[in-house]
Amino acid sequence: MSKILRSSRALGLLAVAAIATLLSTALAVPASAHGSVANPVSRNYGCWQRWGGDFQNPRMATEDPMCWQAWQTDTNAMWNWNGLFREGVAGNHQAAIPNGQLCSGGRTENGRYRAMDAVGAWRTTSVANNFRLKFYDQASHGADYIRVYATRQGYDALTTPLAWSHLELVGQIGNTPASQWRPETGGVSVEVPVNAPNRTGRHVIFTIWQASHSDQSYYICSDVQFGGGSTPPSSPPPSSPPPTTSPTPTPPPTTAPPTTAPPTTAPPATGACSAMYRVTNTWSGGFQAEVQVTAGNAPIRGWRVTWTYANGQQVSQVWNATVSSSGSTVTATNVSYNGSLGAGASTTFGLLASSGSTNNTPTLTCTATA
Ligand SMILES: [Cu+2]
């Protein structure tokens, strides 16, 4: 009796496990087959690989916060990690994609991938200055070309939205039909030799895959750490042409210093917290700002910062805070991992916003939860 009970219970557990496996398999299969950069893994593909099976785990917020904001922004974008493309660009990539939006393909698909543009500490892959970029194509489209760009030394990926002027062409292959790519489970892959000398530390690798089946262009950001030792090729030498280190077709390197508005320090509020706002970068039609929140002389468990924009500025994206706007008033609240601050301790959050020619610095109010 008890034996029968036990075994039927075991069967039940097995069935649950089988269903769970089926579900996670169904979830793991992208809705449509295209591709992305597998190594150094792209933002979207990496976040899907690391968290696709566990995307609601709050640990992600602390362990991999850029992926967390991406999953929070649009879960569909993550399931469709391979669908970050535009159609009909006719090779005019720079005309199609505004600065600050390179990693989302110019907010393609109604901005579905906009979280890829967020600036911050995306997980990096260590690479040598010479490495092979691996592109994974689930649909066997082949390529008219793949172009690989690296940010110039001096670009600060932690503070600066990616612009065309930051990029230098560091590798490319020409027309390669899928029949010349290496067979993979569920697709094909190809490697692009990359030569990006004189770089150390964190950089962004920006890849354009011009697929061959139609005018479909993919725009993909990968985060790397140069100087992290050598990355041996994962495979036999490529059948692709050698890299042409031709100069980039982008405008001259205008790594202009960020135009920084003078910081405004809110008066240390009623013992609880204070907030400082500064514009860290501006471009035509928009800007990036950073807000530093500092606890007063006692620890706090949460904070809220409010301000009013006087010139029609509109926040489009935020990281390390939750933001709501009501008319011109903006309210930013801590997220789970940065609400608790010791006495005198600070945290920062960032935002992207649109603006006209006038962009006055607002006055901030900080309220703390003790
Ligand atoms: Cu496709």
mmCIF file of C-alpha atoms and ligand atoms in Angstrom, residues 33-34 139 141 213 216 218, ligand 1:
data_model
loop_
_atom_site.group_PDB
_atom_site.id
_atom_site.type_symbol
_atom_site.label_atom_id
_atom_site.label_comp_id
_atom_site.label_asym_id
_atom_site.label_seq_id
_atom_site.Cartn_x
_atom_site.Cartn_y
_atom_site.Cartn_z
ATOM 1 C CA ALA A 33 15.669 31.957 -36.203
ATOM 2 C CA HIS A 34 18.348 34.503 -36.901
ATOM 3 C CA ALA A 139 18.972 30.526 -39.972
ATOM 4 C CA HIS A 141 21.459 33.221 -43.983
ATOM 5 C CA HIS A 213 18.895 36.298 -47.925
ATOM 6 C CA GLN A 216 18.539 42.470 -43.263
ATOM 7 C CA TYR A 218 21.977 43.055 -37.525
HETATM 8 CU CU CU B 1 16.846 35.661 -39.965
#
